[in-house]
Coordinates of C-alpha atoms in Angstrom, one line a residue:
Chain A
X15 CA 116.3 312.0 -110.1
X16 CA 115.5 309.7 -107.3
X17 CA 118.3 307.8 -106.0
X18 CA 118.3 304.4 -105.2
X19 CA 120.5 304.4 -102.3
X20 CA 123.1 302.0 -103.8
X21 CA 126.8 302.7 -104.0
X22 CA 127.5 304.0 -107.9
X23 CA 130.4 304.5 -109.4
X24 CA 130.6 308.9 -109.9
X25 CA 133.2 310.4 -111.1
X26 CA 134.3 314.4 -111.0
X27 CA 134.4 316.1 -114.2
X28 CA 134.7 319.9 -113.0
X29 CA 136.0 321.0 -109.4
X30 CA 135.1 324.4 -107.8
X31 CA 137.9 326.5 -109.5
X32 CA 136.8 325.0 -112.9
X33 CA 133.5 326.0 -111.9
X34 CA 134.6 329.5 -111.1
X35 CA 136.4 329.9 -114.1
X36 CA 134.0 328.9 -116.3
X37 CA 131.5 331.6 -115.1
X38 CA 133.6 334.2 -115.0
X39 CA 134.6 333.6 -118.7
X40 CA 130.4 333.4 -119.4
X41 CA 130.2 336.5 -117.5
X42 CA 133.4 338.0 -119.7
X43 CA 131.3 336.7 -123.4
X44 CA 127.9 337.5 -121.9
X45 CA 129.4 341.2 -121.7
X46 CA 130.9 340.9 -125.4
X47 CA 128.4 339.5 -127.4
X48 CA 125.7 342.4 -125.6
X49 CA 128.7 345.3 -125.3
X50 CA 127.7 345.7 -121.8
X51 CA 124.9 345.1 -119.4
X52 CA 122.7 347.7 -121.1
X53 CA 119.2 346.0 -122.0
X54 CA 120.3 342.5 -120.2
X55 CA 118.4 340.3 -117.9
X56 CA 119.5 337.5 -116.0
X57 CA 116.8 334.5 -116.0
X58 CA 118.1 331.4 -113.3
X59 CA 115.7 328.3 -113.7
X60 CA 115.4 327.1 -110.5
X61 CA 117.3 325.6 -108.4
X62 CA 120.5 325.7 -110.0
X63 CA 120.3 327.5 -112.3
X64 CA 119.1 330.3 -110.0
X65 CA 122.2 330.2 -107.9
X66 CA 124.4 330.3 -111.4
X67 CA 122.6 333.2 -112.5
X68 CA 123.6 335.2 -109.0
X69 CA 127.3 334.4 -109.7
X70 CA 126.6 335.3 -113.2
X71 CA 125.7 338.9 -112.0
X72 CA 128.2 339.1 -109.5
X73 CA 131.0 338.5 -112.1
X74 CA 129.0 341.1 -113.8
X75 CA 128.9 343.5 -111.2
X76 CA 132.8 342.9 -110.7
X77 CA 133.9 343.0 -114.3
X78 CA 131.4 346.5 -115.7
X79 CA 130.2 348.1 -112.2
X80 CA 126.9 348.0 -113.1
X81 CA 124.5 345.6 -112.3
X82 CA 122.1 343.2 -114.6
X83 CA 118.7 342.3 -113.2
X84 CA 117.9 339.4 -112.0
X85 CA 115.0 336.7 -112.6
X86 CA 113.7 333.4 -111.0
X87 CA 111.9 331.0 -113.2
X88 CA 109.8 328.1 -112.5
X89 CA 109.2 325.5 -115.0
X90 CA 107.2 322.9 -113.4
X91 CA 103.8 324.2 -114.7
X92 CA 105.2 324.2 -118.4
X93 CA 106.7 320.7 -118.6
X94 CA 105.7 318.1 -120.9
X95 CA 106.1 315.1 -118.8
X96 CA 103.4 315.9 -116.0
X97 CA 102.2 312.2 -115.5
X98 CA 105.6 311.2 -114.5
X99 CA 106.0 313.5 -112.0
X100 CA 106.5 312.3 -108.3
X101 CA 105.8 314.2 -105.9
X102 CA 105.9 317.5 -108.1
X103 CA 106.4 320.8 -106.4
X104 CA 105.9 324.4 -107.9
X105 CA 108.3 327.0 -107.1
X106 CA 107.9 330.5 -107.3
X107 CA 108.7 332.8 -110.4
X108 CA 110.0 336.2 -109.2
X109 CA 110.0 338.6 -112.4
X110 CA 111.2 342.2 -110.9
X111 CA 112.0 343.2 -114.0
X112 CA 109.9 343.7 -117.0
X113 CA 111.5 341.5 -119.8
X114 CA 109.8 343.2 -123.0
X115 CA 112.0 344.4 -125.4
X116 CA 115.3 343.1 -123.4
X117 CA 117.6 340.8 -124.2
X118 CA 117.1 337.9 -122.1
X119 CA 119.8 335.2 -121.0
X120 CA 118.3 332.1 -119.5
X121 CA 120.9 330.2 -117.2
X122 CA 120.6 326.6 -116.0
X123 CA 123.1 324.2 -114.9
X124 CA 123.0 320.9 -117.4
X125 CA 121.5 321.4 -121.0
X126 CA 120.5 317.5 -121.6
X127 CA 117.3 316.7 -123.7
X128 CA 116.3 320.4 -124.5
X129 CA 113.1 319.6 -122.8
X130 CA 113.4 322.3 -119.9
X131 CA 114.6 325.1 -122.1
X132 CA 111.9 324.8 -124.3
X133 CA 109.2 325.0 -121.0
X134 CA 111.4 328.2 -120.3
X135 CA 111.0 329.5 -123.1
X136 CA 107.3 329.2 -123.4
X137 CA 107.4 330.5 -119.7
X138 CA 108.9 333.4 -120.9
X139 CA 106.6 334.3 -124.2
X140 CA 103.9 334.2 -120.9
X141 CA 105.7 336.9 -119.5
X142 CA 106.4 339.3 -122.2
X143 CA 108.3 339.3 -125.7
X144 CA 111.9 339.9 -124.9
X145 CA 114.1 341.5 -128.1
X146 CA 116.3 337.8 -127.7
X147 CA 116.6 335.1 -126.1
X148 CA 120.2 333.5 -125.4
X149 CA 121.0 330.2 -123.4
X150 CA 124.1 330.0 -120.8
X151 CA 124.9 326.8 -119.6
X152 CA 127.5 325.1 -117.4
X153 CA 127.5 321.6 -118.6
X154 CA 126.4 320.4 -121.9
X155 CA 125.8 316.8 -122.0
X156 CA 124.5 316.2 -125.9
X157 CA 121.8 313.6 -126.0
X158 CA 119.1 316.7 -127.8
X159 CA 115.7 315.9 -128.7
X160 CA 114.9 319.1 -129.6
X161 CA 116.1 321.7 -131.8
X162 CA 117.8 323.8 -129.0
X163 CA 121.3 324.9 -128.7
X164 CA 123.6 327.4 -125.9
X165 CA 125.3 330.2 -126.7
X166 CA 127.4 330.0 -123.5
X167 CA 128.8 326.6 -122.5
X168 CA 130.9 325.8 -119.4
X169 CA 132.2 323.0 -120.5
X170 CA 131.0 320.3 -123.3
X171 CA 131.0 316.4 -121.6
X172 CA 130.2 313.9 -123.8
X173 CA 127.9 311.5 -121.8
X174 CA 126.1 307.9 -122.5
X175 CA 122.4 307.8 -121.6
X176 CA 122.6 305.6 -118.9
X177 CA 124.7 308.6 -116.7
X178 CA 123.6 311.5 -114.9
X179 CA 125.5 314.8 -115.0
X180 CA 125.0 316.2 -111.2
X181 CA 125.8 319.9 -110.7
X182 CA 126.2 320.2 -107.1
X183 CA 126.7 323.9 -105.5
X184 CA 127.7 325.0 -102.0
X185 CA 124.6 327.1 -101.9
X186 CA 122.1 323.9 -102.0
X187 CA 124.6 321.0 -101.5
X188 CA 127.3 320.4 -99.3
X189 CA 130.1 319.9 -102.3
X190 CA 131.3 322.3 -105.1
X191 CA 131.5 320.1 -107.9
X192 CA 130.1 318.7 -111.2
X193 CA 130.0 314.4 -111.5
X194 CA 128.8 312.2 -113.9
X195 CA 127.2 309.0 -112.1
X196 CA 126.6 305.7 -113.5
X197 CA 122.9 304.5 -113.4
X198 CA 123.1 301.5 -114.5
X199 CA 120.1 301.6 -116.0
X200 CA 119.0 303.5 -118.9
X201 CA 116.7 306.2 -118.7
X202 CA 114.4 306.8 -121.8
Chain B
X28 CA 80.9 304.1 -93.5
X29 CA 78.9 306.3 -95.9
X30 CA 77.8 308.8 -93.9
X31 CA 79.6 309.5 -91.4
X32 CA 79.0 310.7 -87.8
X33 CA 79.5 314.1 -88.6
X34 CA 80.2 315.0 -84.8
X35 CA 83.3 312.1 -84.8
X36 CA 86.5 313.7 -84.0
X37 CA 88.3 311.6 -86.7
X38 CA 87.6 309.2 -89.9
X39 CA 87.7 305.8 -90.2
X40 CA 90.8 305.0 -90.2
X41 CA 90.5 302.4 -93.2
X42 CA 89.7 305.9 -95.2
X43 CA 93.2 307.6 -94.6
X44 CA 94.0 304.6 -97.3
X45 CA 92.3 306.8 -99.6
X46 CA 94.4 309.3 -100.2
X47 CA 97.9 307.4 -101.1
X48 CA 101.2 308.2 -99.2
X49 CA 101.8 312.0 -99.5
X50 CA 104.0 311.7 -102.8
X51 CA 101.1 310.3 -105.1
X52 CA 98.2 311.9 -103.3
X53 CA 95.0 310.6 -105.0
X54 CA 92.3 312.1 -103.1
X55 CA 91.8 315.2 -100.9
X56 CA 89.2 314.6 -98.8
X57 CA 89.9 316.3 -95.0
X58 CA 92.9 317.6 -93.5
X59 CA 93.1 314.8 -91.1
X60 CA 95.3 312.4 -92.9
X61 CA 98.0 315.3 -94.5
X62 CA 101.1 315.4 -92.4
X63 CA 102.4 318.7 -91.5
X64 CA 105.1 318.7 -93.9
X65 CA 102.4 318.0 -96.6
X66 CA 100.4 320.9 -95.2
X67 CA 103.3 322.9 -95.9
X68 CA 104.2 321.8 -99.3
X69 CA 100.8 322.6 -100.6
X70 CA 101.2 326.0 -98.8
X71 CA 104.5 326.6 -100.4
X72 CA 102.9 325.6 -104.1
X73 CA 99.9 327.8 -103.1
X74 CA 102.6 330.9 -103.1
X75 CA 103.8 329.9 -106.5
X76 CA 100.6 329.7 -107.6
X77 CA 100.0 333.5 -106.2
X78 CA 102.5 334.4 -108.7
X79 CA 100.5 333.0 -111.6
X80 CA 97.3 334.9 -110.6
X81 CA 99.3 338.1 -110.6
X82 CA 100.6 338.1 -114.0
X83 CA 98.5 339.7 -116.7
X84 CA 98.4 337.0 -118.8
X85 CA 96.5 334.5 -116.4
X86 CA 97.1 331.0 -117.9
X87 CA 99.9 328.6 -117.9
X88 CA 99.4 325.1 -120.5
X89 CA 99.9 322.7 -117.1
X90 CA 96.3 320.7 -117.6
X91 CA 96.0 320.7 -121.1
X92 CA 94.2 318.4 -121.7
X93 CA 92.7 317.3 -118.3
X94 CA 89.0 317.5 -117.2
X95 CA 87.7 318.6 -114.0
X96 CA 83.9 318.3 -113.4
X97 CA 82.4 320.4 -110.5
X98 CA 79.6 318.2 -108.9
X99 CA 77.4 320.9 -106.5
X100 CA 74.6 319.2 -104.9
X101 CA 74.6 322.0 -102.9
X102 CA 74.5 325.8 -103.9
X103 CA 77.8 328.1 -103.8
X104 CA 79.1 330.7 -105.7
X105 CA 82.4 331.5 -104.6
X106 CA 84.2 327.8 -104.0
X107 CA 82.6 326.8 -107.0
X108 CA 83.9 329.9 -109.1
X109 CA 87.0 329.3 -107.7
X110 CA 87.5 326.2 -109.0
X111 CA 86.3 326.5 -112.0
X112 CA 88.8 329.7 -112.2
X113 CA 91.7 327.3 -110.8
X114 CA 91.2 324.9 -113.7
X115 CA 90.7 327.3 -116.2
X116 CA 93.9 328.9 -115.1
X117 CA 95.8 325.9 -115.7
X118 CA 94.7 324.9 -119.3
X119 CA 92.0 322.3 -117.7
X120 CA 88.8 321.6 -119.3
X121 CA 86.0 322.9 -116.3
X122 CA 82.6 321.4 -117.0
X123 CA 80.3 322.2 -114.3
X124 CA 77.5 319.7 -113.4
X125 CA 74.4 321.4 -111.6
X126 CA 72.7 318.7 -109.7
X127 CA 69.2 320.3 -111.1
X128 CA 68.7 319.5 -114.8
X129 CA 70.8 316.9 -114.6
X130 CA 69.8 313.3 -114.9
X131 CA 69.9 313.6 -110.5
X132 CA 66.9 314.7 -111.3
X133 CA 65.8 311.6 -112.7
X134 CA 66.5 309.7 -109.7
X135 CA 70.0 308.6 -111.0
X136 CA 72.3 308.1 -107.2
X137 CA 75.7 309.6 -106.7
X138 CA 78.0 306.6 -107.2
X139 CA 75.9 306.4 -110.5
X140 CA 76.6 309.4 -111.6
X141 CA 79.8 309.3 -110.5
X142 CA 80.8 305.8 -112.4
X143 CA 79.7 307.8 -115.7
X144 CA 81.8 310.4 -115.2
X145 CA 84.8 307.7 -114.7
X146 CA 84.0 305.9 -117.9
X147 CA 83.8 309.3 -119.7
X148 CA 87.6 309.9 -118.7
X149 CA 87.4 312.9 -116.3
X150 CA 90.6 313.2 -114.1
X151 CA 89.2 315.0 -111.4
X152 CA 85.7 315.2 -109.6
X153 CA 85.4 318.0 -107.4
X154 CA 82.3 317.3 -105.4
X155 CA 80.2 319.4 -102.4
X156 CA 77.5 317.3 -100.9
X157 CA 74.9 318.1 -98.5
X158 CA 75.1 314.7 -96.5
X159 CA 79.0 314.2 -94.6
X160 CA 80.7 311.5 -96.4
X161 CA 79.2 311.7 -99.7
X162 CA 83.0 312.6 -101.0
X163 CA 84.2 309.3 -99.3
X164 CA 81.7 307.0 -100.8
X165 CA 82.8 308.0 -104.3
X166 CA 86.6 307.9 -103.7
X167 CA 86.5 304.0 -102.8
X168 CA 84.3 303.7 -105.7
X169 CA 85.8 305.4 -108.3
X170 CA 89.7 304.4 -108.5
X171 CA 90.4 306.2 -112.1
X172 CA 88.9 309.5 -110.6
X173 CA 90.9 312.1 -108.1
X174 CA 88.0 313.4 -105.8
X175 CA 88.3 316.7 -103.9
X176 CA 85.3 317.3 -101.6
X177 CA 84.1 320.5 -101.5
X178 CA 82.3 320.7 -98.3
X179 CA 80.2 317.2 -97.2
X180 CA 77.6 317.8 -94.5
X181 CA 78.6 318.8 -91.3
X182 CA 81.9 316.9 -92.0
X183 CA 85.1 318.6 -93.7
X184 CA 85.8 321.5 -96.3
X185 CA 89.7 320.6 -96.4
X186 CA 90.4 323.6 -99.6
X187 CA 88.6 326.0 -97.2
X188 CA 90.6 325.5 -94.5
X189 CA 93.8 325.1 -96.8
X190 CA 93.7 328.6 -97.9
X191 CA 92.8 330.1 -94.5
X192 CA 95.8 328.3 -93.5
X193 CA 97.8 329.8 -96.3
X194 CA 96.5 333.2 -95.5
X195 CA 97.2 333.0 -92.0
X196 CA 100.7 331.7 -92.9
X197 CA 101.5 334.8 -95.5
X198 CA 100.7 337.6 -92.7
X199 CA 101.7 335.8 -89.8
X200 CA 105.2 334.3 -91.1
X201 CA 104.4 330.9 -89.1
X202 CA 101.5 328.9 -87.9
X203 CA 103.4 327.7 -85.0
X204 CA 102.3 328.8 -82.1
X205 CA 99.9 331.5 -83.8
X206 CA 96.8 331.9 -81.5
X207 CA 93.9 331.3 -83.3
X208 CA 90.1 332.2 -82.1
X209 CA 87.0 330.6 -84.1
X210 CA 83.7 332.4 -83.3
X211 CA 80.1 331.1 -83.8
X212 CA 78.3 328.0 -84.9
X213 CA 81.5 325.6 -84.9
X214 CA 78.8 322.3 -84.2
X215 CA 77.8 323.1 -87.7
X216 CA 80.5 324.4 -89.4
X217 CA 83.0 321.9 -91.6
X218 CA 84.8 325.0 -92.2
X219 CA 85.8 324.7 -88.3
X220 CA 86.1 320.9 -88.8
X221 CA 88.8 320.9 -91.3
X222 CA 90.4 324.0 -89.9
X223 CA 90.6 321.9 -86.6
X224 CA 92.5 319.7 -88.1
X225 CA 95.2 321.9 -90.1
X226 CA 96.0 324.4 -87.4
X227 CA 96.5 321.8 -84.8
X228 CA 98.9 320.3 -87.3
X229 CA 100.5 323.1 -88.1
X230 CA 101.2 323.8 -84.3
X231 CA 98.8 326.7 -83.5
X232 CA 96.7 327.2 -80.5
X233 CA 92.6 326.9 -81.2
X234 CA 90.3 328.8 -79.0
X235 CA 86.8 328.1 -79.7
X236 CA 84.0 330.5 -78.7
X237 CA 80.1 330.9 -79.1
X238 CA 77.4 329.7 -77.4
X239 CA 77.7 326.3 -75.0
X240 CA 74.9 324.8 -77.6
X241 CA 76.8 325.8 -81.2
X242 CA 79.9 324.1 -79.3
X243 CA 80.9 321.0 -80.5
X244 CA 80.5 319.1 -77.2
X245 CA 82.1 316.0 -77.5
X246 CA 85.3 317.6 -77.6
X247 CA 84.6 318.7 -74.0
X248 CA 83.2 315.5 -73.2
X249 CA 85.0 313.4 -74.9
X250 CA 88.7 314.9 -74.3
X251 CA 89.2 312.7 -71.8
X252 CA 89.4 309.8 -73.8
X253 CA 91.6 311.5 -76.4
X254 CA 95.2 310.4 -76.1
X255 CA 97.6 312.7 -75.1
X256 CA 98.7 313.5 -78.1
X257 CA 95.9 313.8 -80.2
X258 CA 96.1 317.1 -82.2
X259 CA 92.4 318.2 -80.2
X260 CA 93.6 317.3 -76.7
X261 CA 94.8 321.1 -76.7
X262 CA 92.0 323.0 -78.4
X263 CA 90.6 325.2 -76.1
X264 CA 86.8 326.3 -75.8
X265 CA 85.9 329.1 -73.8
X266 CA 82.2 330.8 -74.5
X267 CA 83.0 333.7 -73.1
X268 CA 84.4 335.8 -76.5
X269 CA 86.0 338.8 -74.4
X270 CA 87.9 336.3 -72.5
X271 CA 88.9 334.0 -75.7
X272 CA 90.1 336.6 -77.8
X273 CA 92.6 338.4 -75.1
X274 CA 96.5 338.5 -77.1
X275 CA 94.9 336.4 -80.4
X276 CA 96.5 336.6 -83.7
X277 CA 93.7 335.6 -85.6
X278 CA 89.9 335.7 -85.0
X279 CA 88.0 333.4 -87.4
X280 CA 83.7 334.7 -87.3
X281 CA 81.7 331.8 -88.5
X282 CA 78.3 332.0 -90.4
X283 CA 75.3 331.8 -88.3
X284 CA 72.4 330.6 -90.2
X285 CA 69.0 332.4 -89.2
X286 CA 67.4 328.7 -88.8
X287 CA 69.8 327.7 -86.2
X288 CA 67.3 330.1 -83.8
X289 CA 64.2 327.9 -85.4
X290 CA 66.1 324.7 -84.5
X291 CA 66.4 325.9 -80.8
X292 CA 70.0 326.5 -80.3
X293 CA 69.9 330.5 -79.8
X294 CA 67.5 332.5 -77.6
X295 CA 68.1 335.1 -79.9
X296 CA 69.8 336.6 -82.7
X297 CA 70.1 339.8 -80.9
X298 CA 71.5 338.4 -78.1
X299 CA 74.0 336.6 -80.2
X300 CA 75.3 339.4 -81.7
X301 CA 75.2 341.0 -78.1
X302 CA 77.4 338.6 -76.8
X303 CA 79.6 336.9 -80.0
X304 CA 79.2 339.5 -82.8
X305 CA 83.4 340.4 -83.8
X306 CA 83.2 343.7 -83.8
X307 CA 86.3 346.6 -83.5
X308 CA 85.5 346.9 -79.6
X309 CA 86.0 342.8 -78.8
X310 CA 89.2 343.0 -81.5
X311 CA 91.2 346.2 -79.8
X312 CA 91.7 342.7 -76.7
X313 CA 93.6 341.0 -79.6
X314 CA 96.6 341.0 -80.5
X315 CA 97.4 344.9 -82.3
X316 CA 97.7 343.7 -85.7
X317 CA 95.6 340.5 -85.6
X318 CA 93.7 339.1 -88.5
X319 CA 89.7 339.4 -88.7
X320 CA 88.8 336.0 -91.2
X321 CA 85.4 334.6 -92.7
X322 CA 85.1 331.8 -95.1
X323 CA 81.8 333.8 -96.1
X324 CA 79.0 334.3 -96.8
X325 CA 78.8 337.0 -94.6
X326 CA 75.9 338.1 -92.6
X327 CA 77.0 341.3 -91.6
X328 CA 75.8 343.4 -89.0
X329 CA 75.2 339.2 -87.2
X330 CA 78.2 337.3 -86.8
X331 CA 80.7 340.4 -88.1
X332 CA 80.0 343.8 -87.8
X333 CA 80.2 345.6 -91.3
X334 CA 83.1 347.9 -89.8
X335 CA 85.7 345.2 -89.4
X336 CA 84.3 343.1 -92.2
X337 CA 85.5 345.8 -94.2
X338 CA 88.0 347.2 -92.2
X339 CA 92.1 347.4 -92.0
X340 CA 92.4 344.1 -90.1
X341 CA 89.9 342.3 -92.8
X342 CA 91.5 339.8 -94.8
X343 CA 88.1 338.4 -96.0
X344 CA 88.7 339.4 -99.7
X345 CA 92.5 338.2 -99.9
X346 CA 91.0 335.1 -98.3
X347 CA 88.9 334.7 -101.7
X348 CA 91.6 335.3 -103.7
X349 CA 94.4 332.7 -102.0
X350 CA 91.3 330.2 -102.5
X351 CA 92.0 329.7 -105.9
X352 CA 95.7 329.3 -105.4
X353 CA 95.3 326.7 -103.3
X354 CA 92.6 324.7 -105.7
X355 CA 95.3 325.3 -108.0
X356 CA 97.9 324.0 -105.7
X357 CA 95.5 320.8 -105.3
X358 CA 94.8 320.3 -108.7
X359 CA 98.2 320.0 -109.8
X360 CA 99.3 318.1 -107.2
X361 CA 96.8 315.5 -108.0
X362 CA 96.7 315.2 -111.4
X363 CA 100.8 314.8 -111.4
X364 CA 102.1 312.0 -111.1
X365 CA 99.7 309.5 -112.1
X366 CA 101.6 307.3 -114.1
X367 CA 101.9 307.0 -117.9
X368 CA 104.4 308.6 -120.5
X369 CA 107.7 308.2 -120.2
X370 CA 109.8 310.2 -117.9
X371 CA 113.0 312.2 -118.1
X372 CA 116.5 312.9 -116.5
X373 CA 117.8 316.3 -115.9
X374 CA 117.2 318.9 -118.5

């Protein structure tokens, strides 16, 4: 979201540490629920969830000393919303792997309207027809509009529409933190 | 200014108006009014859009619903195809409008044509034009309608030079700096034109070679009333081609067209290819490694000798295929982004 350059009111509702926790203990279920690494892939939507998807594998790597394979996806040419698009900007989609047949989790940072996961998921059918597709998340903000749920949640943060959950990462912003900022304004 | 001096260095500048601030482009109609950082951002979209091309399923639902009407009032097979191909690609309806058997030839006039396209709804014109300008005329005209010009006159072929830029770009790492020689008839290329324009943005160093009468003379003649920092105040032209292409990355051969000897700028072809055929001989003084380019058609065995055409150093073909990224790049950008439906926050 654009920001309008006034002072908002923002307050911190997961430091680093929390952060950290909460993916090693997705890494930990991720492992569970699939008893091991075996026919995983790791799908990051860009940007963040890219960079959660790295420390995803890393815990992986660290817990099972095997790797999972990793996947960038790009959802810009699958949204639903391209008129209202400023300034829209593709990035790339780096598929290493070969996804058919594997069990596929798709990682992103905030699951809000539902809208992106389901451009990621007709991404994906694009790319081949993995055995299942499972959702980790690190915040979970409510506010659905579509029949789409995670199977991995950081943390669950009930929210009003007129906030924005911001998931800010070291890797693309200075701070290590997740904040919920006041619009003051609603957004539709 | 509907046809424009095709020889002017720049556009008027009441046209750069036409193309909205970089964020909501509306129009691409010549390099000259994209910033460098705008340059690059359709480079950087072009690569995703590589991606696209390379998967086996070759379609992604982006422009449902949009339609794109190629306007040729000139022929072409390859920019046309590619468009059509970069619409297709993204879920766009194509609808290609020859000017032959169309109500042109019933003496209806291009604004004409083009308001009835506008009131049947299409998003995006893509028009080539014999006379320069044509493209211009129809963007101040047609305000519900993104035009791309696909070659006007003697004037500007901006997606030509967009994907020889991206080319460039992918082997060489950077523009910046890259030295970059353009062979042949530049006086009547566009493709030269518009290339002008985006490698002086992008920071590299333009050499351009070929006989003293294909040389676009009023940037000799006229430099010294450039300002300093005018993005042509540092293009070089040197006709001899031995010379110009010592330690160049990238040597560009340009189309000669067999009438330009009827028209009195060659002695002959012969001696042309004598003197400015690219062949592997003039290329071993380049850089090792440098690129051989054409925007094609290619008259081999004239302007490019069919060794290097087809040779290691030959990125003619990958050329072709990087062109319909970058019309894909182009066609998303514009038809974003133009109001409407509501919007969304994250996720």
């Amino acid at each position: 979201m654009a920001s309008s350059g006034t002072e908002r009111p923002e307050r911190q509702i997961m430091d680093a540490q929390e952060i950290q926790r909460s993916m090693s203990r997705i890494a930990h279920e991720i492992l569970e629920r699939n008893r091991g690494v075996g026919d995983l892939v790791l799908v990051g939507i860009h940007t963040r969830g890219v960079i959660l998807s790295q420390r995803l594998a890393e815990n992986i790597q660290r817990f099972e000393g095997s790797q999972a394979p990793l996947a960038e996806l790009d959802i810009n040419l699958y949204r639903d919303d391209l008129q209202a698009r400023e300034n829209p900007r593709v990035r790339p989609t780096k598929f290493p792997v070969d996804i058919q047949g594997k069990r596929v989790v798709l990682v992103d940072d905030v699951l809000f309207t539902g809208r992106t996961i389901r451009a990621a998921l007709d991404a994906l059918s694009d790319l081949g027809r993995p055995r299942q597709v499972q959702l980790a998340i690190l915040v979970d903000r409510g506010h659905r509009e579509l029949p789409i749920r995670a199977d991995y949640v950081g943390k669950n943060v009930p929210t009003s529409l007129d906030e924005e959950v911001k998931v800010r990462l070291t890797e693309t912003d200075q701070n290590e933190d997740v904040i919920i900022v006041k619009l003051g304004r609603e957004i539709k | 200014m509907t046809t424009p001096d095709a020889m002017a260095l720049g556009n008027d500048p009441q046209d750069v108006t036409l193309a909205g601030t970089a964020s909501t482009r509306r129009n691409v109609l010549d390099l000259d009014d994209f910033t460098p950082d705008e340059i690059a951002s359709v480079l950087d979209d072009t690569g995703a859009m590589v991606e696209v091309l390379g998967r086996d399923i070759k379609k992604v639902p982006t422009l449902r619903g949009r339609v794109v009407v190629t306007m040729f009032y000139e022929s072409s097979t390859r920019t046309r195809i590619s468009f059509e191909e970069a619409g297709k690609v993204l879920s766009a309806d194509v609808i290609n409008m020859a000017s032959s058997g169309s109500s042109v030839d019933k003496g209806e006039s291009l604004l004409n044509t083009g308001l009835t396209l506008q009131a049947m709804g299409v998003d995006v014109l893509v028009v080539r034009h014999p006379h320069s300008g044509a493209p211009y005329l129809l963007a101040r005209h047609l305000p519900q309608v993104s035009i791309i010009n696909a070659g006007d006159g003697l004037h500007a072929h901006p997606t030509q030079a967009l994907l020889d830029l991206y080319t460039m770009r992918e082997r060489l790492g950077s523009l910046s700096g890259a030295r970059v020689v353009i062979v042949g008839d530049v006086l009547h290329s566009r493709v030269a034109r518009s290339n002008l324009w985006g490698l002086t943005k992008m920071g590299a160093q333009v050499v351009l070679s070929g006989p003293t009468t294909l040389m676009p003379l009023d940037l000799l003649s006229g430099r010294d009333e450039l300002e300093e920092d005018h993005p042509f105040a540092q293009v070089e032209v040197d006709t001899d081609l031995d010379r110009a292409i010592e330690g160049a990355d990238v040597v560009m051969a340009l189309r000669l067209q067999s009438e330009r000897q009827q028209g009195g700028f060659l002695p002959s072809i012969r001696e042309y290819i004598r003197r400015w055929q690219v062949t592997d001989d003039r290329l071993a003084k380049a850089r090792s490694g440098a690129l051989v380019m054409h925007p094609g058609p290619m008259n081999e065995g004239v302007e490019i000798s069919t060794s290097l055409a087809h040779g290691e150093s030959s990125v003619i073909e990958a050329q072709v295929t990087n062109g319909v990224a970058v019309r894909m790049a182009l066609l998303y950008r514009l038809c974003a982004g133009r109001g409407g439906r509501n919007g969304e926050g994250n996720s």
